[in-house]
Amino acid sequence: MFRRVLGKTLGFVGYTIQYGCIAHCAFEYIGEFVVCSGPSMEPTIINHDVVFSERMSRHLCKIQKGDIVIAKSPYDPNMNICKRVIGLEGDKVCTSSPSDLFKTHTYVPKGHVWLEGDNLRNSTDSRSYGPIPYALIRGRVCLKSLAAVRGVLGHSFLRSVIFFTFHAILPLALTLTDGA
Amino acid sequence: MVLIMLIATLYSPLSSFLMAQQTTAGRRYLRAFVSGFFVAVPVTVTVLDRFAYVARVEGASMQPFFNPEGGLKSDIVLLNRWSVRNYQVQRGDIVSIVSPKNPQQKIIKRVIGLEGDFIRTLGYKNQYVRVPDGHFWIEGDHHGHSLDSNSFGPVSVGLLHGRASHIIWPPSRWQQIKPSLPPNRGPLDTKEEEG
């Protein structure tokens, strides 16, 4: 009797470990859901939006200009930031604000990326802390929840399906830097 | 790491094969292989990502602590990834980080200063540096032969990969690695007057 209980417990523990490891691999190598807060990516991503960020591009080094990425903050590794990639290594980026008379440019160093939020007036990004190392990037945002029924946890099955339907975020053409 | 995964993939179907029953031998082996594969690979990957990692130290940047003879004999170290899950490091620890210059390479160096410390640099563009928040200053023991913070500046703590806790090969060099700062390489005490 005792041996049967022990056997069942060990089996349960074994299954938990196995599924825990599969979950870790899924979150680490496939993708995860992220809740974004803050106004720095409006109007693309609004405060409290749920997005899905996929990890494969980051591991295969296929992040491109124009992608929205989730990265670890360079000043606090426990905080994550969500910004758009404006420049990859070797690119020339404009560091002056549009109101400056003289435009200053800088080159993104090797192994780094330049991030900026879409809401340029209300975003702390590479314009204040400089380019960040590529390895701080965690994933690329590819899907965003439909905002229309956000926050409505309906009773019907159909409403919950609409709530969890995502639409793809395509990398937008860069119109953010001044054309000069 | 690929070697470890290969060994895990071959070992597990053998053990699950012993527990399979009925049907033809070929179908039995295939089923055992598939179920063993789906157990072994996620477990191995999780252990390597979260708990411990084994790596060979290459290069001369940490002589004489690692690779004291140089040449063909490289030390193999055990990296503890569980102890750095909250990004806690001490001065004098030997850590491995993802290189800020090349995201596919890992480098192993000693932590000299943490956030808020003042460091007197060797060959950096500024002679004195205050390490910013969320960053740390790393240096190789073999100054001059080392690509470290003296070249690329303070490093963000988010790049931390693991802490070297033991040297496990060659057997004559088995030892636990204890944190120790090299002489004259430490954060400047704000009370002392440096000449």
mmCIF file of C-alpha atoms in Angstrom, chain B residues 117-183:
data_model
loop_
_atom_site.group_PDB
_atom_site.id
_atom_site.type_symbol
_atom_site.label_atom_id
_atom_site.label_comp_id
_atom_site.label_asym_id
_atom_site.label_seq_id
_atom_site.Cartn_x
_atom_site.Cartn_y
_atom_site.Cartn_z
ATOM 1 C CA ASP B 117 31.939 52.132 -7.611
ATOM 2 C CA PHE B 118 34.724 54.398 -8.826
ATOM 3 C CA ILE B 119 37.312 52.508 -10.859
ATOM 4 C CA ARG B 120 40.773 53.604 -11.934
ATOM 5 C CA THR B 121 40.950 52.183 -15.457
ATOM 6 C CA LEU B 122 43.864 50.731 -17.424
ATOM 7 C CA GLY B 123 43.693 52.001 -20.966
ATOM 8 C CA TYR B 124 40.078 53.140 -21.129
ATOM 9 C CA LYS B 125 39.186 56.493 -22.668
ATOM 10 C CA ASN B 126 38.591 58.041 -19.215
ATOM 11 C CA GLN B 127 41.068 57.514 -16.405
ATOM 12 C CA TYR B 128 38.413 57.352 -13.680
ATOM 13 C CA VAL B 129 34.976 55.869 -14.237
ATOM 14 C CA ARG B 130 31.902 55.686 -12.048
ATOM 15 C CA VAL B 131 30.077 52.453 -12.846
ATOM 16 C CA PRO B 132 26.454 53.364 -13.770
ATOM 17 C CA ASP B 133 23.362 51.748 -12.239
ATOM 18 C CA GLY B 134 22.651 48.264 -13.478
ATOM 19 C CA HIS B 135 26.212 47.832 -14.817
ATOM 20 C CA PHE B 136 29.445 46.295 -13.584
ATOM 21 C CA TRP B 137 33.139 46.476 -14.443
ATOM 22 C CA ILE B 138 34.969 43.326 -15.498
ATOM 23 C CA GLU B 139 38.626 42.704 -16.181
ATOM 24 C CA GLY B 140 40.763 39.781 -17.207
ATOM 25 C CA ASP B 141 43.647 38.890 -14.874
ATOM 26 C CA HIS B 142 46.181 39.156 -17.697
ATOM 27 C CA HIS B 143 46.073 42.895 -18.369
ATOM 28 C CA GLY B 144 47.013 43.855 -21.880
ATOM 29 C CA HIS B 145 45.934 40.487 -23.323
ATOM 30 C CA SER B 146 42.327 40.849 -22.397
ATOM 31 C CA LEU B 147 39.216 42.188 -24.126
ATOM 32 C CA ASP B 148 37.311 43.541 -21.126
ATOM 33 C CA SER B 149 35.775 46.683 -19.672
ATOM 34 C CA ASN B 150 38.995 48.559 -20.363
ATOM 35 C CA SER B 151 38.050 48.308 -24.043
ATOM 36 C CA PHE B 152 34.279 48.463 -24.103
ATOM 37 C CA GLY B 153 33.418 50.146 -20.827
ATOM 38 C CA PRO B 154 31.004 49.087 -18.084
ATOM 39 C CA VAL B 155 28.835 46.116 -18.974
ATOM 40 C CA SER B 156 25.102 45.847 -18.358
ATOM 41 C CA VAL B 157 24.156 43.264 -15.705
ATOM 42 C CA GLY B 158 21.529 41.867 -18.094
ATOM 43 C CA LEU B 159 24.364 40.260 -20.088
ATOM 44 C CA LEU B 160 25.362 38.076 -17.142
ATOM 45 C CA HIS B 161 25.383 34.404 -18.101
ATOM 46 C CA GLY B 162 26.825 32.451 -15.164
ATOM 47 C CA ARG B 163 29.313 32.363 -12.310
ATOM 48 C CA ALA B 164 32.344 30.067 -12.550
ATOM 49 C CA SER B 165 32.219 27.962 -9.414
ATOM 50 C CA HIS B 166 34.640 25.050 -10.000
ATOM 51 C CA ILE B 167 37.449 24.049 -12.323
ATOM 52 C CA ILE B 168 36.616 20.469 -13.297
ATOM 53 C CA TRP B 169 39.335 19.546 -15.827
ATOM 54 C CA PRO B 170 42.247 18.738 -15.838
ATOM 55 C CA PRO B 171 41.927 16.660 -12.684
ATOM 56 C CA SER B 172 45.182 18.043 -11.315
ATOM 57 C CA ARG B 173 43.524 21.465 -11.172
ATOM 58 C CA TRP B 174 40.250 20.486 -9.488
ATOM 59 C CA GLN B 175 39.351 23.323 -7.173
ATOM 60 C CA GLN B 176 36.534 25.518 -6.043
ATOM 61 C CA ILE B 177 36.819 29.078 -7.295
ATOM 62 C CA LYS B 178 36.566 31.618 -4.499
ATOM 63 C CA PRO B 179 35.955 35.334 -5.130
ATOM 64 C CA SER B 180 39.144 37.349 -4.739
ATOM 65 C CA LEU B 181 40.141 40.728 -6.080
ATOM 66 C CA PRO B 182 43.621 41.037 -7.583
ATOM 67 C CA PRO B 183 45.978 43.369 -5.671
#
